[in-house]
PDB file of C-alpha atoms and ligand atoms in Angstrom:
ATOM      1  CA  MET A 924     -23.865  43.531 -13.501  1.00 49.00           C
ATOM      2  CA  PHE A 925     -25.815  40.446 -12.514  1.00 49.00           C
ATOM      3  CA  LEU A 926     -24.200  38.486 -15.324  1.00 47.00           C
ATOM      4  CA  VAL A 927     -20.745  39.615 -14.277  1.00 47.00           C
ATOM      5  CA  VAL A 928     -21.337  38.410 -10.715  1.00 47.00           C
ATOM      6  CA  LEU A 929     -22.631  35.094 -11.975  1.00 47.00           C
ATOM      7  CA  SER A 930     -19.647  34.487 -14.204  1.00 48.00           C
ATOM      8  CA  LEU A 931     -17.294  35.471 -11.393  1.00 46.00           C
ATOM      9  CA  LEU A 932     -19.006  32.943  -9.170  1.00 46.00           C
ATOM     10  CA  ALA A 933     -18.609  30.286 -11.822  1.00 45.00           C
ATOM     11  CA  VAL A 934     -14.896  31.057 -12.002  1.00 42.00           C
ATOM     12  CA  CYS A 935     -14.561  30.734  -8.240  1.00 43.00           C
ATOM     13  CA  VAL A 936     -16.339  27.393  -8.191  1.00 43.00           C
ATOM     14  CA  THR A 937     -14.479  25.810 -11.058  1.00 44.00           C
ATOM     15  CA  ALA A 938     -11.015  27.107 -10.169  1.00 44.00           C
ATOM     16  CA  GLU A 939      -8.644  24.375  -8.994  1.00 51.00           C
ATOM     17  CA  ASP A 940      -9.147  24.525  -5.254  1.00 57.00           C
ATOM     18  CA  PRO A 941      -7.388  21.633  -3.531  1.00 57.00           C
ATOM     19  CA  GLU A 942      -9.664  21.999  -0.529  1.00 60.00           C
ATOM     20  CA  SER A 943     -12.943  21.675  -2.428  1.00 65.00           C
ATOM     21  CA  ALA A 944     -11.596  18.551  -4.111  1.00 75.00           C
ATOM     22  CA  VAL A 945     -11.222  16.747  -0.790  1.00 90.00           C
ATOM     23  CA  LEU A 946     -14.210  15.020   0.760  1.00 94.00           C
ATOM     24  CA  ARG A 947     -15.230  16.143   4.263  1.00 96.00           C
ATOM     25  CA  LEU A 948     -16.482  13.437   6.598  1.00 97.00           C
ATOM     26  CA  GLU A 949     -19.268  14.816   8.771  1.00 97.00           C
ATOM     27  CA  ASP A 950     -20.262  11.786  10.827  1.00 97.00           C
ATOM     28  CA  VAL A 951     -19.289   8.241  11.795  1.00 97.00           C
ATOM     29  CA  PRO A 952     -21.306   6.440   9.076  1.00 97.00           C
ATOM     30  CA  ALA A 953     -19.696   8.657   6.422  1.00 97.00           C
ATOM     31  CA  ALA A 954     -16.236   7.880   7.811  1.00 98.00           C
ATOM     32  CA  GLU A 955     -16.963   4.154   7.954  1.00 98.00           C
ATOM     33  CA  ALA A 956     -18.258   4.153   4.392  1.00 97.00           C
ATOM     34  CA  PHE A 957     -15.218   6.107   3.216  1.00 97.00           C
ATOM     35  CA  ILE A 958     -12.738   3.755   4.888  1.00 97.00           C
ATOM     36  CA  ASP A 959     -14.631   0.736   3.635  1.00 97.00           C
ATOM     37  CA  SER A 960     -14.696   1.967   0.054  1.00 96.00           C
ATOM     38  CA  SER A 961     -10.980   1.675  -0.681  1.00 95.00           C
ATOM     39  CA  GLU A 962      -8.009  -0.580  -0.020  1.00 95.00           C
ATOM     40  CA  VAL A 963      -6.076   2.372   1.357  1.00 97.00           C
ATOM     41  CA  ALA A 964      -7.934   5.360   2.816  1.00 97.00           C
ATOM     42  CA  VAL A 965      -6.265   8.496   4.152  1.00 98.00           C
ATOM     43  CA  ILE A 966      -7.984  10.861   6.577  1.00 98.00           C
ATOM     44  CA  GLY A 967      -6.588  14.187   7.713  1.00 98.00           C
ATOM     45  CA  PHE A 968      -8.030  14.795  11.162  1.00 98.00           C
ATOM     46  CA  PHE A 969      -7.598  18.552  11.522  1.00 97.00           C
ATOM     47  CA  GLU A 970      -9.435  20.481  14.207  1.00 96.00           C
ATOM     48  CA  THR A 971      -9.354  23.720  12.206  1.00 95.00           C
ATOM     49  CA  ASP A 972      -8.327  24.817   8.724  1.00 92.00           C
ATOM     50  CA  ASP A 973      -5.449  26.882  10.075  1.00 93.00           C
ATOM     51  CA  ALA A 974      -3.962  23.898  11.877  1.00 94.00           C
ATOM     52  CA  ARG A 975      -0.287  23.114  11.418  1.00 94.00           C
ATOM     53  CA  GLY A 976       0.203  20.815   8.445  1.00 95.00           C
ATOM     54  CA  TYR A 977      -3.205  21.514   6.882  1.00 96.00           C
ATOM     55  CA  PRO A 978      -2.009  23.197   3.649  1.00 95.00           C
ATOM     56  CA  GLU A 979       0.826  20.668   3.335  1.00 96.00           C
ATOM     57  CA  PHE A 980      -1.697  17.844   3.700  1.00 97.00           C
ATOM     58  CA  LEU A 981      -3.919  19.281   0.941  1.00 96.00           C
ATOM     59  CA  ALA A 982      -0.902  19.778  -1.319  1.00 96.00           C
ATOM     60  CA  ALA A 983       0.238  16.191  -0.742  1.00 96.00           C
ATOM     61  CA  ALA A 984      -3.297  14.860  -1.276  1.00 95.00           C
ATOM     62  CA  ALA A 985      -3.517  16.668  -4.617  1.00 94.00           C
ATOM     63  CA  ARG A 986      -0.344  14.883  -5.719  1.00 94.00           C
ATOM     64  CA  MET A 987      -1.496  11.444  -4.559  1.00 92.00           C
ATOM     65  CA  LYS A 988      -4.084  10.931  -7.274  1.00 87.00           C
ATOM     66  CA  ALA A 989      -4.275   7.186  -6.703  1.00 85.00           C
ATOM     67  CA  LEU A 990      -5.221   7.517  -3.026  1.00 93.00           C
ATOM     68  CA  SER A 991      -8.627   8.160  -1.455  1.00 96.00           C
ATOM     69  CA  VAL A 992      -8.183  11.171   0.807  1.00 96.00           C
ATOM     70  CA  ALA A 993     -10.683  12.909   3.104  1.00 97.00           C
ATOM     71  CA  LEU A 994     -10.765  15.504   5.863  1.00 97.00           C
ATOM     72  CA  CYS A 995     -12.522  15.214   9.178  1.00 97.00           C
ATOM     73  CA  SER A 996     -12.959  17.685  12.037  1.00 97.00           C
ATOM     74  CA  GLU A 997     -15.991  15.992  13.573  1.00 97.00           C
ATOM     75  CA  LYS A 998     -15.138  14.998  17.162  1.00 96.00           C
ATOM     76  CA  LEU A 999     -17.478  12.006  17.288  1.00 97.00           C
ATOM     77  CA  VAL A1000     -15.487  10.487  14.438  1.00 97.00           C
ATOM     78  CA  TRP A1001     -12.215  11.361  16.196  1.00 97.00           C
ATOM     79  CA  ALA A1002     -13.411   9.516  19.294  1.00 97.00           C
ATOM     80  CA  LYS A1003     -14.351   6.447  17.282  1.00 97.00           C
ATOM     81  CA  TYR A1004     -10.842   6.139  15.829  1.00 96.00           C
ATOM     82  CA  GLY A1005      -9.026   7.144  19.021  1.00 96.00           C
ATOM     83  CA  ILE A1006      -7.766  10.449  17.634  1.00 97.00           C
ATOM     84  CA  ALA A1007      -6.828  12.929  20.376  1.00 96.00           C
ATOM     85  CA  SER A1008      -5.080  15.672  18.413  1.00 96.00           C
ATOM     86  CA  ASP A1009      -4.453  16.630  14.778  1.00 97.00           C
ATOM     87  CA  THR A1010      -3.408  13.434  13.001  1.00 97.00           C
ATOM     88  CA  ILE A1011      -3.046  12.034   9.502  1.00 98.00           C
ATOM     89  CA  SER A1012      -4.285   8.454   9.503  1.00 98.00           C
ATOM     90  CA  ILE A1013      -4.003   5.700   6.927  1.00 97.00           C
ATOM     91  CA  PHE A1014      -6.431   2.772   7.021  1.00 97.00           C
ATOM     92  CA  ARG A1015      -5.372  -0.336   5.107  1.00 96.00           C
ATOM     93  CA  LYS A1016      -7.264  -3.466   4.203  1.00 96.00           C
ATOM     94  CA  ALA A1017      -4.424  -5.715   3.015  1.00 95.00           C
ATOM     95  CA  ASP A1018      -2.841  -6.059   6.458  1.00 95.00           C
ATOM     96  CA  LEU A1019      -5.671  -4.536   8.528  1.00 95.00           C
ATOM     97  CA  HIS A1020      -3.283  -1.810   9.641  1.00 96.00           C
ATOM     98  CA  GLN A1021      -3.861   1.759  10.794  1.00 96.00           C
ATOM     99  CA  GLU A1022      -0.927   4.137  10.597  1.00 96.00           C
ATOM    100  CA  HIS A1023      -1.249   7.387  12.539  1.00 96.00           C
ATOM    101  CA  LEU A1024       0.996  10.385  12.074  1.00 96.00           C
ATOM    102  CA  ASN A1025       0.593  12.605  15.154  1.00 95.00           C
ATOM    103  CA  LEU A1026       1.101  16.089  13.765  1.00 95.00           C
ATOM    104  CA  SER A1027       1.922  17.755  17.079  1.00 91.00           C
ATOM    105  CA  GLU A1028       4.849  15.356  17.434  1.00 90.00           C
ATOM    106  CA  ALA A1029       6.072  15.697  13.835  1.00 88.00           C
ATOM    107  CA  LYS A1030       9.211  17.812  13.776  1.00 87.00           C
ATOM    108  CA  LYS A1031       9.226  18.821  10.145  1.00 88.00           C
ATOM    109  CA  LEU A1032       6.120  19.037   8.008  1.00 91.00           C
ATOM    110  CA  ASP A1033       6.235  19.600   4.284  1.00 94.00           C
ATOM    111  CA  ALA A1034       4.256  18.331   1.315  1.00 95.00           C
ATOM    112  CA  ASP A1035       7.166  16.189   0.054  1.00 95.00           C
ATOM    113  CA  GLY A1036       7.445  14.456   3.415  1.00 94.00           C
ATOM    114  CA  LEU A1037       3.728  13.789   3.505  1.00 96.00           C
ATOM    115  CA  VAL A1038       3.790  12.428  -0.044  1.00 95.00           C
ATOM    116  CA  ARG A1039       6.582  10.061   1.058  1.00 93.00           C
ATOM    117  CA  PHE A1040       4.547   9.039   4.116  1.00 94.00           C
ATOM    118  CA  MET A1041       1.509   8.269   1.964  1.00 95.00           C
ATOM    119  CA  THR A1042       3.489   6.511  -0.778  1.00 94.00           C
ATOM    120  CA  MET A1043       5.302   4.343   1.730  1.00 94.00           C
ATOM    121  CA  ASN A1044       2.072   3.352   3.443  1.00 95.00           C
ATOM    122  CA  ASN A1045       0.211   2.682   0.218  1.00 95.00           C
ATOM    123  CA  VAL A1046       0.246  -1.064   0.835  1.00 96.00           C
ATOM    124  CA  ARG A1047      -2.523  -2.683  -1.191  1.00 95.00           C
ATOM    125  CA  TYR A1048      -3.845  -6.163  -1.788  1.00 95.00           C
ATOM    126  CA  VAL A1049      -1.285  -6.215  -4.575  1.00 95.00           C
ATOM    127  CA  THR A1050       1.496  -3.695  -4.098  1.00 95.00           C
ATOM    128  CA  GLU A1051       3.898  -2.924  -6.902  1.00 94.00           C
ATOM    129  CA  TYR A1052       7.420  -3.247  -5.576  1.00 95.00           C
ATOM    130  CA  ASN A1053       9.713  -0.211  -5.681  1.00 91.00           C
ATOM    131  CA  GLN A1054      12.030   1.563  -3.271  1.00 89.00           C
ATOM    132  CA  ALA A1055       9.236   3.527  -1.587  1.00 88.00           C
ATOM    133  CA  SER A1056       6.719   0.693  -1.320  1.00 92.00           C
ATOM    134  CA  ALA A1057       9.444  -1.652  -0.038  1.00 94.00           C
ATOM    135  CA  VAL A1058       9.732   0.430   3.138  1.00 93.00           C
ATOM    136  CA  GLY A1059       6.011   0.104   3.837  1.00 93.00           C
ATOM    137  CA  LEU A1060       6.017  -3.607   2.987  1.00 95.00           C
ATOM    138  CA  PHE A1061       8.855  -4.349   5.373  1.00 94.00           C
ATOM    139  CA  GLN A1062       7.293  -2.268   8.137  1.00 94.00           C
ATOM    140  CA  SER A1063       4.044  -4.212   7.956  1.00 95.00           C
ATOM    141  CA  GLU A1064       3.265  -6.651  10.731  1.00 95.00           C
ATOM    142  CA  VAL A1065       2.466  -9.160   8.001  1.00 97.00           C
ATOM    143  CA  LYS A1066       5.917 -10.591   7.410  1.00 96.00           C
ATOM    144  CA  THR A1067       5.215 -13.018   4.587  1.00 97.00           C
ATOM    145  CA  HIS A1068       5.220 -11.728   1.029  1.00 97.00           C
ATOM    146  CA  VAL A1069       3.994 -13.626  -2.014  1.00 98.00           C
ATOM    147  CA  LEU A1070       5.740 -12.269  -5.072  1.00 97.00           C
ATOM    148  CA  LEU A1071       4.711 -12.388  -8.677  1.00 96.00           C
ATOM    149  CA  LEU A1072       7.971 -11.798 -10.496  1.00 96.00           C
ATOM    150  CA  ALA A1073       7.159 -10.874 -14.061  1.00 93.00           C
ATOM    151  CA  THR A1074       8.728  -8.932 -16.902  1.00 89.00           C
ATOM    152  CA  ARG A1075       6.240  -6.113 -16.674  1.00 77.00           C
ATOM    153  CA  GLY A1076       4.705  -3.801 -14.089  1.00 73.00           C
ATOM    154  CA  ARG A1077       1.096  -3.307 -13.090  1.00 77.00           C
ATOM    155  CA  ALA A1078      -1.225  -3.864 -16.014  1.00 77.00           C
ATOM    156  CA  ASP A1079      -4.930  -4.268 -15.328  1.00 75.00           C
ATOM    157  CA  SER A1080      -5.457  -6.385 -18.418  1.00 80.00           C
ATOM    158  CA  ASP A1081      -2.771  -8.938 -17.575  1.00 88.00           C
ATOM    159  CA  PRO A1082      -4.578 -12.244 -16.839  1.00 90.00           C
ATOM    160  CA  LEU A1083      -1.758 -13.448 -14.602  1.00 91.00           C
ATOM    161  CA  GLN A1084      -1.940 -10.305 -12.480  1.00 91.00           C
ATOM    162  CA  GLU A1085      -5.711 -10.605 -12.428  1.00 92.00           C
ATOM    163  CA  ARG A1086      -5.496 -14.100 -10.913  1.00 92.00           C
ATOM    164  CA  PHE A1087      -2.974 -12.809  -8.391  1.00 93.00           C
ATOM    165  CA  ARG A1088      -5.259  -9.871  -7.481  1.00 93.00           C
ATOM    166  CA  ASP A1089      -8.272 -12.145  -7.030  1.00 94.00           C
ATOM    167  CA  LEU A1090      -6.337 -14.356  -4.657  1.00 96.00           C
ATOM    168  CA  ALA A1091      -4.827 -11.642  -2.462  1.00 96.00           C
ATOM    169  CA  PRO A1092      -7.910 -10.717  -0.347  1.00 96.00           C
ATOM    170  CA  LYS A1093      -8.212 -14.369   0.726  1.00 96.00           C
ATOM    171  CA  TYR A1094      -4.900 -13.990   2.581  1.00 97.00           C
ATOM    172  CA  THR A1095      -5.681 -10.695   4.312  1.00 95.00           C
ATOM    173  CA  GLY A1096      -3.581 -10.261   7.421  1.00 93.00           C
ATOM    174  CA  LYS A1097      -1.510 -13.383   6.600  1.00 96.00           C
ATOM    175  CA  MET A1098       0.384 -12.594   3.425  1.00 97.00           C
ATOM    176  CA  LEU A1099       1.060  -9.489   1.373  1.00 97.00           C
ATOM    177  CA  PHE A1100       0.947  -9.879  -2.391  1.00 97.00           C
ATOM    178  CA  VAL A1101       3.681  -8.070  -4.244  1.00 97.00           C
ATOM    179  CA  LEU A1102       4.187  -7.488  -7.938  1.00 96.00           C
ATOM    180  CA  VAL A1103       7.781  -7.181  -9.090  1.00 95.00           C
ATOM    181  CA  ASN A1104       8.517  -5.771 -12.545  1.00 94.00           C
ATOM    182  CA  GLY A1105      11.617  -7.790 -13.317  1.00 92.00           C
ATOM    183  CA  SER A1106      12.447  -5.557 -16.299  1.00 91.00           C
ATOM    184  CA  GLU A1107      13.109  -2.692 -13.929  1.00 92.00           C
ATOM    185  CA  LYS A1108      16.865  -2.380 -13.273  1.00 91.00           C
ATOM    186  CA  SER A1109      16.266  -1.364  -9.656  1.00 92.00           C
ATOM    187  CA  ASN A1110      14.545  -4.724  -9.063  1.00 94.00           C
ATOM    188  CA  ALA A1111      17.509  -6.792 -10.252  1.00 93.00           C
ATOM    189  CA  ARG A1112      18.445  -7.588  -6.645  1.00 93.00           C
ATOM    190  CA  VAL A1113      15.033  -9.108  -5.993  1.00 94.00           C
ATOM    191  CA  LEU A1114      15.508 -11.524  -8.908  1.00 95.00           C
ATOM    192  CA  GLU A1115      19.028 -12.261  -7.720  1.00 95.00           C
ATOM    193  CA  TYR A1116      17.730 -12.994  -4.239  1.00 94.00           C
ATOM    194  CA  PHE A1117      15.515 -15.695  -5.721  1.00 95.00           C
ATOM    195  CA  GLY A1118      18.286 -16.911  -8.004  1.00 95.00           C
ATOM    196  CA  LEU A1119      16.342 -15.873 -11.099  1.00 95.00           C
ATOM    197  CA  GLU A1120      17.128 -14.110 -14.335  1.00 92.00           C
ATOM    198  CA  SER A1121      14.612 -12.170 -16.366  1.00 88.00           C
ATOM    199  CA  ARG A1122      14.361 -14.971 -18.946  1.00 90.00           C
ATOM    200  CA  ASP A1123      13.048 -17.270 -16.165  1.00 93.00           C
ATOM    201  CA  LEU A1124      10.004 -15.066 -15.549  1.00 92.00           C
ATOM    202  CA  PRO A1125       7.161 -15.153 -14.708  1.00 94.00           C
ATOM    203  CA  ARG A1126       7.616 -17.003 -11.418  1.00 96.00           C
ATOM    204  CA  ILE A1127       5.961 -17.020  -8.015  1.00 97.00           C
ATOM    205  CA  GLY A1128       8.006 -16.801  -4.826  1.00 97.00           C
ATOM    206  CA  ILE A1129       7.446 -16.440  -1.118  1.00 97.00           C
ATOM    207  CA  TYR A1130       9.679 -14.349   1.100  1.00 97.00           C
ATOM    208  CA  ASP A1131       9.280 -14.756   4.834  1.00 96.00           C
ATOM    209  CA  GLY A1132      10.687 -11.861   6.827  1.00 94.00           C
ATOM    210  CA  SER A1133      10.470 -13.663  10.170  1.00 93.00           C
ATOM    211  CA  SER A1134      12.900 -16.381   9.106  1.00 93.00           C
ATOM    212  CA  ASP A1135      14.518 -14.348   6.290  1.00 93.00           C
ATOM    213  CA  LYS A1136      14.007 -17.273   3.928  1.00 94.00           C
ATOM    214  CA  GLN A1137      12.564 -17.599   0.466  1.00 95.00           C
ATOM    215  CA  TRP A1138      10.885 -20.277  -1.603  1.00 96.00           C
ATOM    216  CA  LEU A1139      10.114 -20.472  -5.301  1.00 96.00           C
ATOM    217  CA  MET A1140       7.053 -22.179  -6.662  1.00 96.00           C
ATOM    218  CA  PRO A1141       8.306 -24.838  -9.121  1.00 94.00           C
ATOM    219  CA  ALA A1142       8.343 -23.549 -12.698  1.00 92.00           C
ATOM    220  CA  ASP A1143       5.172 -24.505 -14.512  1.00 90.00           C
ATOM    221  CA  GLU A1144       1.975 -22.796 -15.525  1.00 92.00           C
ATOM    222  CA  ILE A1145       0.923 -20.244 -12.925  1.00 93.00           C
ATOM    223  CA  THR A1146      -2.655 -21.135 -12.154  1.00 94.00           C
ATOM    224  CA  THR A1147      -4.824 -19.866  -9.303  1.00 95.00           C
ATOM    225  CA  GLU A1148      -4.925 -23.379  -7.838  1.00 95.00           C
ATOM    226  CA  ARG A1149      -1.155 -23.807  -7.849  1.00 96.00           C
ATOM    227  CA  VAL A1150      -0.509 -20.407  -6.271  1.00 97.00           C
ATOM    228  CA  GLN A1151      -3.184 -21.049  -3.670  1.00 97.00           C
ATOM    229  CA  SER A1152      -1.771 -24.425  -2.709  1.00 96.00           C
ATOM    230  CA  PHE A1153       1.742 -22.937  -2.619  1.00 97.00           C
ATOM    231  CA  CYS A1154       0.520 -20.254  -0.181  1.00 97.00           C
ATOM    232  CA  ASP A1155      -1.471 -22.751   1.862  1.00 97.00           C
ATOM    233  CA  SER A1156       1.490 -25.096   2.175  1.00 96.00           C
ATOM    234  CA  PHE A1157       3.541 -22.224   3.545  1.00 96.00           C
ATOM    235  CA  LEU A1158       0.827 -21.323   6.061  1.00 96.00           C
ATOM    236  CA  ALA A1159       0.547 -24.974   7.091  1.00 95.00           C
ATOM    237  CA  GLY A1160       4.324 -25.070   7.665  1.00 94.00           C
ATOM    238  CA  GLU A1161       4.852 -27.741   4.986  1.00 93.00           C
ATOM    239  CA  LEU A1162       6.986 -25.638   2.700  1.00 92.00           C
ATOM    240  CA  GLN A1163       9.368 -24.917   5.549  1.00 89.00           C
ATOM    241  CA  LYS A1164       9.920 -28.668   6.134  1.00 87.00           C
ATOM    242  CA  GLN A1165      10.843 -29.386   2.527  1.00 79.00           C
ATOM    243  CA  ASN A1166      14.444 -29.114   1.395  1.00 60.00           C
ATOM    244  CA  GLU A1167      15.954 -26.084   3.097  1.00 57.00           C
ATOM    245  CA  PRO A1168      16.059 -23.125   0.733  1.00 49.00           C
ATOM    246  CA  ASP A1169      19.439 -21.860  -0.431  1.00 53.00           C
ATOM    247  CA  THR A1170      20.821 -19.336   1.963  1.00 52.00           C
ATOM    248  CA  PRO A1171      21.267 -16.037   0.198  1.00 53.00           C
ATOM    249  CA  GLU A1172      24.875 -14.814   0.085  1.00 52.00           C
ATOM    250  CA  ASP A1173      24.179 -11.601   1.879  1.00 51.00           C
ATOM    251  CA  LYS A1174      21.438 -11.279   4.413  1.00 48.00           C
ATOM    252  CA  THR A1175      20.220  -7.908   3.277  1.00 53.00           C
ATOM    253  CA  GLU A1176      16.528  -7.442   2.769  1.00 53.00           C
ATOM    254  CA  LEU A1177      15.092  -7.507  -0.720  1.00 54.00           C
TER     255      LEU A1177
HETATM  256  C1  NAG B 761       0.021  13.466  20.003  1.00 71.34           C
HETATM  257  O1  NAG B 761       1.051  14.162  20.639  1.00 71.34           O
HETATM  258  C2  NAG B 761       0.598  15.062  21.658  1.00 71.34           C
HETATM  259  C3  NAG B 761       1.810  15.808  22.165  1.00 71.34           C
HETATM  260  O2  NAG B 761       2.846  14.918  22.537  1.00 71.34           O
HETATM  261  C4  NAG B 761      -0.145  14.305  22.746  1.00 71.34           C
HETATM  262  O3  NAG B 761      -0.639  15.195  23.686  1.00 71.34           O
HETATM  263  C5  NAG B 761      -1.292  13.528  22.090  1.00 71.34           C
HETATM  264  O4  NAG B 761      -1.938  12.731  23.062  1.00 71.34           O
HETATM  265  C6  NAG B 761      -0.785  12.650  20.965  1.00 71.34           C
HETATM  266  N1  NAG B 761      -1.911  12.038  20.308  1.00 71.34           N
HETATM  267  C7  NAG B 761      -2.049  10.729  20.147  1.00 71.34           C
HETATM  268  C8  NAG B 761      -3.273  10.296  19.436  1.00 71.34           C
HETATM  269  O5  NAG B 761      -1.215   9.941  20.532  1.00 71.34           O
HETATM  270  C1  NAG B 762       8.489  -2.515 -16.328  1.00 71.34           C
HETATM  271  O1  NAG B 762       9.788  -2.011 -16.339  1.00 71.34           O
HETATM  272  C2  NAG B 762      10.253  -1.634 -17.624  1.00 71.34           C
HETATM  273  C3  NAG B 762      11.737  -1.243 -17.491  1.00 71.34           C
HETATM  274  O2  NAG B 762      11.895  -0.142 -16.641  1.00 71.34           O
HETATM  275  C4  NAG B 762       9.414  -0.486 -18.151  1.00 71.34           C
HETATM  276  O3  NAG B 762       9.836  -0.132 -19.450  1.00 71.34           O
HETATM  277  C5  NAG B 762       7.956  -0.926 -18.203  1.00 71.34           C
HETATM  278  O4  NAG B 762       7.156   0.167 -18.592  1.00 71.34           O
HETATM  279  C6  NAG B 762       7.520  -1.453 -16.851  1.00 71.34           C
HETATM  280  N1  NAG B 762       6.189  -1.963 -17.031  1.00 71.34           N
HETATM  281  C7  NAG B 762       5.124  -1.405 -16.441  1.00 71.34           C
HETATM  282  C8  NAG B 762       3.805  -1.932 -16.910  1.00 71.34           C
HETATM  283  O5  NAG B 762       5.222  -0.560 -15.589  1.00 71.34           O
END
């Protein structure tokens, strides 16, 4: 009998329980450490486990494997982050942004919607461009994007992407670094916007949403120094004084 109970317990513990997989933040230092530990941190501030949106949040979290997700019902932590009622909050490093979804104001709540919300707001030091991330990029208060247009997507071993990743944190709050896989058909318009074809890649470009203008770094080897001076000359306003960039035919966003 004892053995049966033990093995039942083991089954209960190891069974896929979305709730047990999510970290619970019990105090302010734990919350600070959690937020600090990743580029994008998601916290579900739920007062109780039977709160509206709670199961949907856990279901969405289980699908967002690449995101750090935690739960917090500790009121001292709520006070620190200005949370007054059940809220899903996203804390980002790349543009120092906090996005709060007030659950009592949300009309419709389902796991798909929450996955979209998290995907859209998953803006990192280097964000891979696609239809979902584009929404989050364009909603950011940081309006200048530095693009690495290459013929492949995110690859950790790619030395060019590595240089780009190393540079991005230096421009926190000033520029968002974006990786565009130019082989992806859905990104053809981005290449077109810069007047490029896939055989021209890799190239570095800057898109400025405030002026709706774009600049290409002259074709040559893409070194850290060249990208850095390209970014710095934009921030210093020098790039903008050089020959006016071609006006794109239609003014639609990337
Ligand atoms: C969320 O919405 C409710 C209802 O409108 C409101 O009482 C509460 O203050 C809001 N919370 C925040 C953090 O804005
Ligand atoms: C880039 O896009 C191409 C075309 O869709 C795809 O085959 C390739 O896997 C992508 N690269 C990465 C690393 O995602």
